[in-house]
Coordinates of C-alpha atoms in Angstrom, one line a residue:
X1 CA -23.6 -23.0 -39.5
X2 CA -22.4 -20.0 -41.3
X3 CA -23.8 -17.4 -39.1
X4 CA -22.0 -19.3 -36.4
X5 CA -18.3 -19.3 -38.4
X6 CA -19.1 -15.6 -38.9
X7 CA -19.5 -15.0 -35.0
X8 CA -16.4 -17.2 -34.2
X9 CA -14.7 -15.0 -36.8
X10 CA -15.8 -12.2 -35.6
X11 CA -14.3 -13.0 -31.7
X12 CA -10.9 -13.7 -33.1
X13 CA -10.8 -10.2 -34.8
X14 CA -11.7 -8.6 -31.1
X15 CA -9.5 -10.5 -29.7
X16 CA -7.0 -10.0 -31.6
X17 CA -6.9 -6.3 -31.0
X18 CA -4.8 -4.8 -28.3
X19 CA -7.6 -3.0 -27.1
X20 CA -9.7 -5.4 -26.8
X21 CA -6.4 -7.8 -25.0
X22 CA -6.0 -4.7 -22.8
X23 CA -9.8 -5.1 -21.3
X24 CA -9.3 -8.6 -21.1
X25 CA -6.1 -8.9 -19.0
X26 CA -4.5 -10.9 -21.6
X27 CA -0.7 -10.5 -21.7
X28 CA 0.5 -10.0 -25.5
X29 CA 3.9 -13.5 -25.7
X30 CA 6.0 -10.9 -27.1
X31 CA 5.4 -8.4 -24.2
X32 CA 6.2 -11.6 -21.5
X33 CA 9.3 -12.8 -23.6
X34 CA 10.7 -9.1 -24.0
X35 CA 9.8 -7.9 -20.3
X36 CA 8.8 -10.8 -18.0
X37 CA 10.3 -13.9 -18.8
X38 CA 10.2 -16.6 -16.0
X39 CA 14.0 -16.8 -14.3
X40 CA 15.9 -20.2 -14.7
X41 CA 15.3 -21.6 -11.0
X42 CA 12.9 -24.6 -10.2
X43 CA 10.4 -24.2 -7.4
X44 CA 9.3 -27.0 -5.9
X45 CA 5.5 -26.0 -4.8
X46 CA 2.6 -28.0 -5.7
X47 CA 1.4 -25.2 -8.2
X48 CA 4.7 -25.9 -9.9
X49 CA 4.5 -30.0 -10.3
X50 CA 1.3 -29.1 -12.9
X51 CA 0.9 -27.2 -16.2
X52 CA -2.6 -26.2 -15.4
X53 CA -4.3 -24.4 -12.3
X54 CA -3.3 -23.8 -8.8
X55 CA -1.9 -25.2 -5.3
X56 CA -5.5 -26.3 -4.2
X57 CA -6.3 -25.8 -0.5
X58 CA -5.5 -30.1 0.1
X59 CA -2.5 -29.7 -1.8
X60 CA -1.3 -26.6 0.1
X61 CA -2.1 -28.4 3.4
X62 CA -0.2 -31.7 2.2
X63 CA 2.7 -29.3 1.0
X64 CA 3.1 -27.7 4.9
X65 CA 2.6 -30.9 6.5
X66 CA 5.2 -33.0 4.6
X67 CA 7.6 -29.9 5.7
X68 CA 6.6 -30.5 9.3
X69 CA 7.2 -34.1 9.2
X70 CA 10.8 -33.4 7.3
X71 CA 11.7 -30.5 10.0
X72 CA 9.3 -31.3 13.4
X73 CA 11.1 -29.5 15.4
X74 CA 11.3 -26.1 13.1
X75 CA 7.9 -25.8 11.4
X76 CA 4.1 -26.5 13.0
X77 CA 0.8 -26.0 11.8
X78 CA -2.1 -24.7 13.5
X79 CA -5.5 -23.5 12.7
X80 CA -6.4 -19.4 13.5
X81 CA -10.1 -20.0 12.9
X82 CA -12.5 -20.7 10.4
X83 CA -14.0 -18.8 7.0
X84 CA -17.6 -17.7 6.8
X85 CA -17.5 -20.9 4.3
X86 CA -16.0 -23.0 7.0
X87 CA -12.7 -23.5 6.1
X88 CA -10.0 -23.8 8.2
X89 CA -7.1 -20.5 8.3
X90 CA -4.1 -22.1 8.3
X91 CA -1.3 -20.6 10.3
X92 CA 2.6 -22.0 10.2
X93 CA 4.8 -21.0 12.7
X94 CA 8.8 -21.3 12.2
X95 CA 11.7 -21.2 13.8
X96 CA 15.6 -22.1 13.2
X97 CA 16.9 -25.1 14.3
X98 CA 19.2 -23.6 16.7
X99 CA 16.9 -20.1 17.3
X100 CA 18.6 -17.3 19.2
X101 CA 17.4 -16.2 22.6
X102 CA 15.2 -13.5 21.8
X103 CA 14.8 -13.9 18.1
X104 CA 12.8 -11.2 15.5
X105 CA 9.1 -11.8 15.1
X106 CA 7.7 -11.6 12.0
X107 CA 4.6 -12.0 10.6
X108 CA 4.2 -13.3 6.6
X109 CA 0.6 -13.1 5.3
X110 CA -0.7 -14.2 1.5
X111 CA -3.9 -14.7 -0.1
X112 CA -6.2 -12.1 1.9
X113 CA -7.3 -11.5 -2.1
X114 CA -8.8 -15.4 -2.9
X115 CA -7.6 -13.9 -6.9
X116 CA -3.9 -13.3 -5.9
X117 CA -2.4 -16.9 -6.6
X118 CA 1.0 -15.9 -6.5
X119 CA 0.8 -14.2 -3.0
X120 CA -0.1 -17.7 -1.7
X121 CA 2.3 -20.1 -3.8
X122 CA 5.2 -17.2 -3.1
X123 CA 5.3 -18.1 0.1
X124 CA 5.1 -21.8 0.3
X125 CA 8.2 -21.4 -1.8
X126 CA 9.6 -18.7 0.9
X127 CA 9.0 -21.1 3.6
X128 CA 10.9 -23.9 1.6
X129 CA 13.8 -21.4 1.1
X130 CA 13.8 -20.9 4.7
X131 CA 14.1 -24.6 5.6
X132 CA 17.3 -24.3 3.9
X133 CA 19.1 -21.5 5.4
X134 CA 19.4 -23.1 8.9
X135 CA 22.0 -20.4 10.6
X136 CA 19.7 -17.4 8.7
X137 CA 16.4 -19.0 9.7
X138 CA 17.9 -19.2 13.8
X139 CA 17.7 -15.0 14.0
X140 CA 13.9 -15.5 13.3
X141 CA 10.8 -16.7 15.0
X142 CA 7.8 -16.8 12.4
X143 CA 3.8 -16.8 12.3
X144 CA 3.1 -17.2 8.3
X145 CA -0.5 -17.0 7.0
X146 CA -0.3 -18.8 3.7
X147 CA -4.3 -18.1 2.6
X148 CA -5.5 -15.7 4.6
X149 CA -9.3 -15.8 2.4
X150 CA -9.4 -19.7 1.5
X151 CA -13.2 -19.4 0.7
X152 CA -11.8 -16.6 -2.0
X153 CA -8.8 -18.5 -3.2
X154 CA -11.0 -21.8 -3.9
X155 CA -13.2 -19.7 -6.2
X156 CA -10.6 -17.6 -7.6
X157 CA -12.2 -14.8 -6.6
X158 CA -11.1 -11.6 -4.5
X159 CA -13.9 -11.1 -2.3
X160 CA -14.6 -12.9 1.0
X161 CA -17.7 -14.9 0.9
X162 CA -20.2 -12.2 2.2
X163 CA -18.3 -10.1 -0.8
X164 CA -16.3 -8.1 1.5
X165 CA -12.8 -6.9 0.7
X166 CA -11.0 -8.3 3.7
X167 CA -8.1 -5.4 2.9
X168 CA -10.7 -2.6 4.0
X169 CA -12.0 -4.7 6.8
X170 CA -9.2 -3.2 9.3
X171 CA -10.6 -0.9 11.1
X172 CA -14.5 -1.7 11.6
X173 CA -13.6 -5.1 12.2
X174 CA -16.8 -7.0 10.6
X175 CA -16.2 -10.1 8.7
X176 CA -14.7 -13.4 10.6
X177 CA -11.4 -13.7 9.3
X178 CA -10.6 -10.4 10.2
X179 CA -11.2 -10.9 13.8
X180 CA -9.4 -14.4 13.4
X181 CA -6.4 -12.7 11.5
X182 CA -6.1 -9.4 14.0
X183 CA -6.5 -11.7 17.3
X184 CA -3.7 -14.0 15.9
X185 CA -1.7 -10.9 15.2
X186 CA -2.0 -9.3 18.2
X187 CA -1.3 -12.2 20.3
X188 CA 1.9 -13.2 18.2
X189 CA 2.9 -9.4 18.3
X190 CA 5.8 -9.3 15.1
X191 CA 7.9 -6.6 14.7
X192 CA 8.1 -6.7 10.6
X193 CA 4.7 -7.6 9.0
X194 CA 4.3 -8.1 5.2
X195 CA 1.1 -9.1 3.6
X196 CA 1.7 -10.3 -0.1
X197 CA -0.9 -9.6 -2.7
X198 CA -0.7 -9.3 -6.5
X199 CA -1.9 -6.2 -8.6
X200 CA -3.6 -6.1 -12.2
X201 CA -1.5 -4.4 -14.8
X202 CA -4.2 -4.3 -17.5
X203 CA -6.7 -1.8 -16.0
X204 CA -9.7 -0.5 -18.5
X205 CA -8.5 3.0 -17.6
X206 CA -5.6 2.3 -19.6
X207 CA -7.0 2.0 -22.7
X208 CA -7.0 5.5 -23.4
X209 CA -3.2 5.8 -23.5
X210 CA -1.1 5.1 -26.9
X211 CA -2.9 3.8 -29.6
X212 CA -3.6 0.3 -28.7
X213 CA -3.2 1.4 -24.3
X214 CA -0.6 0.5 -22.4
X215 CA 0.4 -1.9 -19.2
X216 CA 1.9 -1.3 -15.9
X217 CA 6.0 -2.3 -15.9
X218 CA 6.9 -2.8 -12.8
X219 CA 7.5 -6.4 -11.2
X220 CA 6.6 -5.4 -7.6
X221 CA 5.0 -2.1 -6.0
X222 CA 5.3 -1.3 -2.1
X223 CA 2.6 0.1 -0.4
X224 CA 4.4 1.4 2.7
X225 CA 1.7 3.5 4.8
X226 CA 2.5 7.5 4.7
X227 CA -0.1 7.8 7.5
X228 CA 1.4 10.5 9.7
X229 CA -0.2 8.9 13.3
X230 CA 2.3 6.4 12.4
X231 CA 5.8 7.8 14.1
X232 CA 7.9 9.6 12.1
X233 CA 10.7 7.4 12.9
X234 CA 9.1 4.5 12.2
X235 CA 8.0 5.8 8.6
X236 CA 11.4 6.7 8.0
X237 CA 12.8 3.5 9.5
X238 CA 10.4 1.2 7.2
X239 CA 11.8 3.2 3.8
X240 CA 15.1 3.8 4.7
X241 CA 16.0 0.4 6.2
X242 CA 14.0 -1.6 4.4
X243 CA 12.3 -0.6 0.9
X244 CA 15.1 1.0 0.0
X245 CA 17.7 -1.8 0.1
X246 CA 15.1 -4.4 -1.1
X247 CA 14.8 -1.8 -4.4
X248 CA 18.7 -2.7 -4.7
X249 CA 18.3 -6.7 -4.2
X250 CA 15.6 -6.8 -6.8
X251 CA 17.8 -4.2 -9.1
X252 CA 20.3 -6.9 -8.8
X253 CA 17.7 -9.7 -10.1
X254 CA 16.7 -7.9 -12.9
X255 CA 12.9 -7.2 -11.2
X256 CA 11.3 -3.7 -11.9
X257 CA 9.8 -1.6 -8.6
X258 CA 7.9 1.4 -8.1
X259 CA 6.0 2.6 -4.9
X260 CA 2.4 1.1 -5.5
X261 CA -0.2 3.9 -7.4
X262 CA -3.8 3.5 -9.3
X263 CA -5.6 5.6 -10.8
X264 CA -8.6 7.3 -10.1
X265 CA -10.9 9.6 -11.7
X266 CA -10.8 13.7 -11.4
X267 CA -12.9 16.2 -12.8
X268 CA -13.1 13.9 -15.9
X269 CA -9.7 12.9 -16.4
X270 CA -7.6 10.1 -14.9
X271 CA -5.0 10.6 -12.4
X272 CA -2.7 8.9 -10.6
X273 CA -2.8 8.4 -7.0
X274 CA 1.0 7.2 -5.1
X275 CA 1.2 5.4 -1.7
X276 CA -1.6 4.9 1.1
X277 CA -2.4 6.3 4.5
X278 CA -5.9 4.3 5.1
X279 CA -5.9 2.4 8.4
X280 CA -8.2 0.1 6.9
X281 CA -5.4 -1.3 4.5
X282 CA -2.7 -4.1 6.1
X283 CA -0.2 -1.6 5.3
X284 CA -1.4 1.0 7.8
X285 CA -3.0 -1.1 10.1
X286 CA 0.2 -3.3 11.1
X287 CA 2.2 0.0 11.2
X288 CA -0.2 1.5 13.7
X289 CA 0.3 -1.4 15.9
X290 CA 3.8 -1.0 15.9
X291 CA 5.9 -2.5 13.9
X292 CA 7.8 -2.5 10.7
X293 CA 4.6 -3.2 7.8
X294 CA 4.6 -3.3 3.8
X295 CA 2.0 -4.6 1.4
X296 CA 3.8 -6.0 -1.3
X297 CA 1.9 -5.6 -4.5
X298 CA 3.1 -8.3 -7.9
X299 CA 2.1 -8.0 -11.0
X300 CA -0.2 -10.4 -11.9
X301 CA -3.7 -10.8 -12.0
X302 CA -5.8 -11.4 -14.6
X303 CA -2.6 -12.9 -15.8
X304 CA -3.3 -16.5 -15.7
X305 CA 0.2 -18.6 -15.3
X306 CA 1.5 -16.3 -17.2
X307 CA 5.1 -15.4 -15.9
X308 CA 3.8 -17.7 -12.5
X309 CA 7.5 -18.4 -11.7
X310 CA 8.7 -14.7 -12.2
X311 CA 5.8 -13.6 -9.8
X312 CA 6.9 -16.1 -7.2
X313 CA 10.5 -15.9 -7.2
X314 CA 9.7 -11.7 -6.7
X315 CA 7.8 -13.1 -3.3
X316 CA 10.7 -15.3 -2.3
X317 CA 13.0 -11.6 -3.3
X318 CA 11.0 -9.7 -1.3
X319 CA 10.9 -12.0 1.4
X320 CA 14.5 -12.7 1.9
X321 CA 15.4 -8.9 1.3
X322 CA 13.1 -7.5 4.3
X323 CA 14.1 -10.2 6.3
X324 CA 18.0 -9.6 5.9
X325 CA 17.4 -5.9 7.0
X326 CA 15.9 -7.0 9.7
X327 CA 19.0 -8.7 11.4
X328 CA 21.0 -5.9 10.3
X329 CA 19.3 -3.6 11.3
X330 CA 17.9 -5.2 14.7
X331 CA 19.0 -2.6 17.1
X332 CA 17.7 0.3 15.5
X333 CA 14.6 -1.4 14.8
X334 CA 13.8 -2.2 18.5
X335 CA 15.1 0.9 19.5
X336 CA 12.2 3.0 17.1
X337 CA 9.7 0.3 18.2
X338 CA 10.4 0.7 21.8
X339 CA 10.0 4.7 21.3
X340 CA 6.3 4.9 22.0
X341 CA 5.3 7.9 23.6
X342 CA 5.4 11.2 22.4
X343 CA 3.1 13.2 24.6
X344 CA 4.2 16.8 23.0
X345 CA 3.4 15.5 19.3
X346 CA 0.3 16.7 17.3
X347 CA -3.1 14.4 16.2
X348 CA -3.6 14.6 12.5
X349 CA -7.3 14.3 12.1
X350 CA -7.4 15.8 8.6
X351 CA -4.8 16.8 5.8
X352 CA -4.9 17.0 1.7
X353 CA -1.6 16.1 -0.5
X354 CA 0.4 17.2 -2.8
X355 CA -0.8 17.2 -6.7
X356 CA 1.9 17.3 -9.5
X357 CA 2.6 16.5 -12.6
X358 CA 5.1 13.8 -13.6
X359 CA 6.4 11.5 -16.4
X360 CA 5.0 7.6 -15.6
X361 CA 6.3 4.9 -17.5
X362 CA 4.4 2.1 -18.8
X363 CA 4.7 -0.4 -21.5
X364 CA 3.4 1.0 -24.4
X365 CA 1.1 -2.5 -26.3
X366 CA 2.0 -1.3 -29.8
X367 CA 5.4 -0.1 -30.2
X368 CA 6.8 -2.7 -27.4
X369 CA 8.8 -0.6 -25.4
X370 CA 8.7 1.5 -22.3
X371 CA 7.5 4.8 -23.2
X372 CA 6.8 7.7 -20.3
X373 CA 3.2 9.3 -20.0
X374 CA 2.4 12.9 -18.6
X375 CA -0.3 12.0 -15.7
X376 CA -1.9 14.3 -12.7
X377 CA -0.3 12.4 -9.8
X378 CA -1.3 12.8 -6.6
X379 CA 1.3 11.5 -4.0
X380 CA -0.5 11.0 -0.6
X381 CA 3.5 10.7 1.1
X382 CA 3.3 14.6 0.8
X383 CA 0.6 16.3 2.9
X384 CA -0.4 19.4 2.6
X385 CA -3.1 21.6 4.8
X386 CA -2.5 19.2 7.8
X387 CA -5.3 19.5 10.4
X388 CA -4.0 18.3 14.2
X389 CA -5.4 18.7 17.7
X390 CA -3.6 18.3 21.3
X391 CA -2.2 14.8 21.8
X392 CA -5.4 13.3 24.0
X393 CA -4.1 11.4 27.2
X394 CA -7.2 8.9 26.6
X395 CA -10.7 8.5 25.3
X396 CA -13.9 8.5 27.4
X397 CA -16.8 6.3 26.0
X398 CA -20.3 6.5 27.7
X399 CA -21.6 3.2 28.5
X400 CA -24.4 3.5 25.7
X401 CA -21.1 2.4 23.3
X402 CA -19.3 0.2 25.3
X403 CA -21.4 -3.0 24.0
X404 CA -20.5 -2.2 20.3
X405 CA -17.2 -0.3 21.0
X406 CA -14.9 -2.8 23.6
X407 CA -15.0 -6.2 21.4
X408 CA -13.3 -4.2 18.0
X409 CA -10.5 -2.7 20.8
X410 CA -10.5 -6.1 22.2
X411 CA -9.2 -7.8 18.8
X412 CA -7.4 -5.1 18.1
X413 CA -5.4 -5.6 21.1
X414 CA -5.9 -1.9 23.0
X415 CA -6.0 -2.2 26.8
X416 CA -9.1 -0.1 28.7
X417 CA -10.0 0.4 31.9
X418 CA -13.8 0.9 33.4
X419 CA -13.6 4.1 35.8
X420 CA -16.0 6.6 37.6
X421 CA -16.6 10.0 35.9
X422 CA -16.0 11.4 39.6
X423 CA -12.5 10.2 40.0
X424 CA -11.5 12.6 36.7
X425 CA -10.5 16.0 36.4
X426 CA -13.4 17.6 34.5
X427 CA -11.4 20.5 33.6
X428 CA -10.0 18.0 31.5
X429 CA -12.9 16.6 29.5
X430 CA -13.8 17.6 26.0
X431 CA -16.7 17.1 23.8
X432 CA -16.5 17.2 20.5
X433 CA -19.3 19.0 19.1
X434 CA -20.3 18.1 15.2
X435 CA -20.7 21.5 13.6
X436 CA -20.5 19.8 9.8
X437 CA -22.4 16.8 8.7
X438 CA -23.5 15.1 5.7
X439 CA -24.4 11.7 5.2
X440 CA -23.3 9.5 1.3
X441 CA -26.2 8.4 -0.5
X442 CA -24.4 5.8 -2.0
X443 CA -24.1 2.8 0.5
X444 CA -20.2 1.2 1.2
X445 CA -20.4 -2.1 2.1
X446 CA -23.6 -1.6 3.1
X447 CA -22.8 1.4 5.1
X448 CA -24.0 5.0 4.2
X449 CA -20.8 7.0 5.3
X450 CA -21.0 10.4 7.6
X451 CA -18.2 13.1 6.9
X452 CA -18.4 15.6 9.4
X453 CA -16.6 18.2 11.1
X454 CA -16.3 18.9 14.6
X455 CA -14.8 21.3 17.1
X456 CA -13.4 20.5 20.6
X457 CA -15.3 22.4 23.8
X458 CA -14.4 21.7 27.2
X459 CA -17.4 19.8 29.0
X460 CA -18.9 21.8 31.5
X461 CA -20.3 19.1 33.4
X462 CA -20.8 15.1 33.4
X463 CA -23.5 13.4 35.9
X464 CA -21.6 10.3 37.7
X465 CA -21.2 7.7 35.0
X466 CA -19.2 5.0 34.5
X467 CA -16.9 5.2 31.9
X468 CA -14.6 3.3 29.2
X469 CA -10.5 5.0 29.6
X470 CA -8.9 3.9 26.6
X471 CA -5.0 5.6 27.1
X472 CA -3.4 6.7 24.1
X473 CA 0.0 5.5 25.4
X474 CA 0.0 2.4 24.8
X475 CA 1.8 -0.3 22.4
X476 CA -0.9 0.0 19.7
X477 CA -2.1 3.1 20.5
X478 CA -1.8 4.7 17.2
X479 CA -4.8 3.0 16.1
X480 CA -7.1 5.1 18.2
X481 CA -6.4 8.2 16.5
X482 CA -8.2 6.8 13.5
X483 CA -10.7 5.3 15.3
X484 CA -11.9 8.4 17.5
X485 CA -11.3 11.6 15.2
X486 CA -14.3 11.5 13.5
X487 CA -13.0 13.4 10.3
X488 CA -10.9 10.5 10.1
X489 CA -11.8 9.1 7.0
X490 CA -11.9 5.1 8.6
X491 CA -13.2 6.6 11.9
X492 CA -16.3 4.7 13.8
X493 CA -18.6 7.9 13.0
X494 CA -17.0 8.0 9.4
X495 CA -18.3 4.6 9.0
X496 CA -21.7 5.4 10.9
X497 CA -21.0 2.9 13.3
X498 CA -21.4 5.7 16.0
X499 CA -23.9 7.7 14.8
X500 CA -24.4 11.5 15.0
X501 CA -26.0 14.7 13.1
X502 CA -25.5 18.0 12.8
X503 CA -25.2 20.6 16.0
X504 CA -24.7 16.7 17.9
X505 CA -22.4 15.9 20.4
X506 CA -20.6 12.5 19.9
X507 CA -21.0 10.3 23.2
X508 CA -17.2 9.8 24.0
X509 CA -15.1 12.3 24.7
X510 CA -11.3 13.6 24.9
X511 CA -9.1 13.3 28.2
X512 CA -6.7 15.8 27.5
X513 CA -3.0 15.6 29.0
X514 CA -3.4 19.3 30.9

């Protein structure tokens, strides 16, 4: 008995360390009262009618079809697919009761991470919102993904069941839900896309700042994609149009913002790293298939329900905001979307970025107040040592790779034609030939990585073969310069999926414009 009062004595002193309630995740009450108090406003979600847990998958279901039956001819429910736990994917689609003759599509997604509650229960509260703005809700037709990872979300955990993270699934295509989420995408085709998650503020690599660490500020973070085979004018429609104006209506709420960073280790020391250009990321991805695309980023797990209704009234923020810039900015919007093509434009296959040093803030756990930190950041929004190549008319794949290459283009939604070697310009044709190669020893997702280099040579000759044309000019086009540039860093060969060596030639090929 009294060796086990000393160990339960001996917890509470850990615990009651802010070192030790840094590792943890657990918020300090004064640090929520001071910086994140919940807002006066009820929300009338299931999560919200209890004091303990979460909207279960039942409850969410019952939630969406009581809305149906209270607005049948505004708000359905269907069913994208199933999770590799066999659960169903919920999907809502909604429209205004008086909707507009060609009205703006947009695609709402939560819960990809099953550990991001607040993603999920944001937008059930959205879509309530929604209901109640009849003329607003007419400009809008809308495909919303409440819980994108349902076998996740039921365990509380971020993973999908196989343990993949269904946020780095974008480009290889693997798990289930990925296919059932980028079919449904494609086929719905929105022009504004945001995917809702939550970020953790207490990370162990904050420890080592302050005496007793510190904790991330900010109420929301926007990961907007930087990638530069996005169009320029769509990068600069998506900040100027639309992140910036949303950083005003959440000034005016009294929420904190920031463009979304981590940190990451560097020659021993921790650094920052700002913004995202991975295709394999929501972000990127959605952007790449053409249309306006943020992952919103709240702070909150490892939280609990601590500041629950502050986390989901930033959703609901967020949500309206993007939404309103939408309408007003319409024209523009279609106009940049409708801008495809730019044959004269460069292919980035490679590219480093710009390393600074700059004041962060963060919360500083001992003396309670906002306190600003030198860190190394490295802001991947300014590129530096850009590699490109010629802007390819299409891609050639050899039939070897058709099997395993045509049903990822296929969800992804790129057109492709089968056509004879011998109705093609071989002058035209170029190899890329792998003159760098090594291979990670460490497996990814059960995937040893390749990083390579490679030069272009013009082929000088090709048997008669059937081949896979893939055009480049086409409406999600952009995707296929991460796919095929194998220094790309979510490429097929960067992720082994076509396989090569050194002093190898990889067995598709550039069709270049002249």
């Amino acid at each position: 008995m009294k060796f086990l009062k000393i160990s339960i004595l001996f917890i509470l002193i850990v615990l009651c360390s802010s070192s030790s309630v840094l590792e943890l995740g657990i918020q300090p009450k004064i640090i929520t009262q001071t910086f994140f108090p919940d807002p006066d406003i009820e929300i009338p979600t299931p999560g919200f009618s209890k004091k303990k847990g979460y909207t279960s998958i039942t409850e969410l279901l019952d939630f969406l079809k009581k809305k149906s039956l209270e607005n049948p001819n505004q708000l359905s429910i269907s069913f994208i697919g199933k999770s590799q736990g066999d659960i169903d994917i919920p999907a809502v689609r909604l429209i205004g009761k008086n909707p507009i003759e060609n009205p703006i599509r947009v695609w709402l997604q939560g819960g990809l991470h099953g550990n991001e509650m607040g993603s999920v229960e944001g937008l059930l509260f959205l879509i309530h919102e929604l209901l109640n703005e009849a003329n607003f809700l007419d400009e809008f037709e809308m495909m919303i993904i409440p819980i994108a990872n349902p076998d996740g979300y039921k365990k509380e955990n971020r993973y999908a069941k196989n343990g993949m993270d269904l946020n780095r699934d974008h480009t290889i295509i693997s798990a289930p839900e990925t296919k059932y989420l980028k079919s449904a995408f494609n086929l719905f085709d929105p022009e504004l896309a945001l995917d809702f998650h939550e970020y953790r503020p207490f990370r162990r690599d904050f420890v080592n700042f302050g005496n007793f660490g510190v904790t991330s500020m900010y109420d929301v973070m926007f990961l907007h994609t930087s990638n530069p085979n996005v169009p320029e004018g769509l990068r600069e429609l998506i900040e100027d149009s639309f992140i910036t104006p949303c950083h005003t209506d959440l000034d005016k709420q009294g929420y904190t913002h920031h463009n979304y960073f981590s940190t990451e280790k560097h020659l021993g020391t921790i650094r920052i790293r700002e913004g995202s250009t991975s295709a394999r990321s929501s972000s990127t991805s959605y952007a790449l298939s053409n249309c306006v695309s943020s992952l919103i980023e709240i702070r909150g797990v490892g939280l609990g329900r601590t500041s629950f209704k502050r986390r989901v009234s930033c959703v609901r923020e967020v949500g309206m905001s993007f939404l309103k810039s939408a309408v007003r900015s319409k024209n523009n919007m279609r106009r940049v979307l409708a801008n495809l093509t730019d044959t004269n434009r460069r292919v980035v296959y490679s590219s480093s970025y710009l390393t600074e040093n700059r004041i962060m803030n963060f919360i500083d756990l001992e003396e309670k107040s906002i306190r600003g930190f030198d860190f190394e950041v490295r802001d991947l929004s300014e590129q530096r040592n850009i590699k490109t190549r010629p802007f390819p008319l299409a891609y050639l794949l050899r039939e070897d790779l058709i099997p395993l290459i045509k049903p990822k283009l296929d969800v992804l939604g790129i057109t492709y034609q089968l056509i004879s070697s011998e109705s093609l310009d071989k002058s035209r044709i170029y190899s890329y030939d792998i003159t760098k190669y090594l291979q990670d020893g460490i497996p990814e997702f059960r995937v040893r990585r390749q990083r390579v280099s490679s030069k272009l040579s013009r082929l000088e000759s090709i048997e008669p073969v059937e081949l896979l044309y893939v055009p480049t000019s086409q409406l999600r086009g952009a995707h296929l310069f991460e796919l095929f540039e194998p220094e790309a860093s979510s490429s097929y060969v960067a992720f082994d999926l076509i396989h090569t060596g050194l002093n190898k030639k990889l067995k598709y090929y550039r069709y270049h414009v002249h």
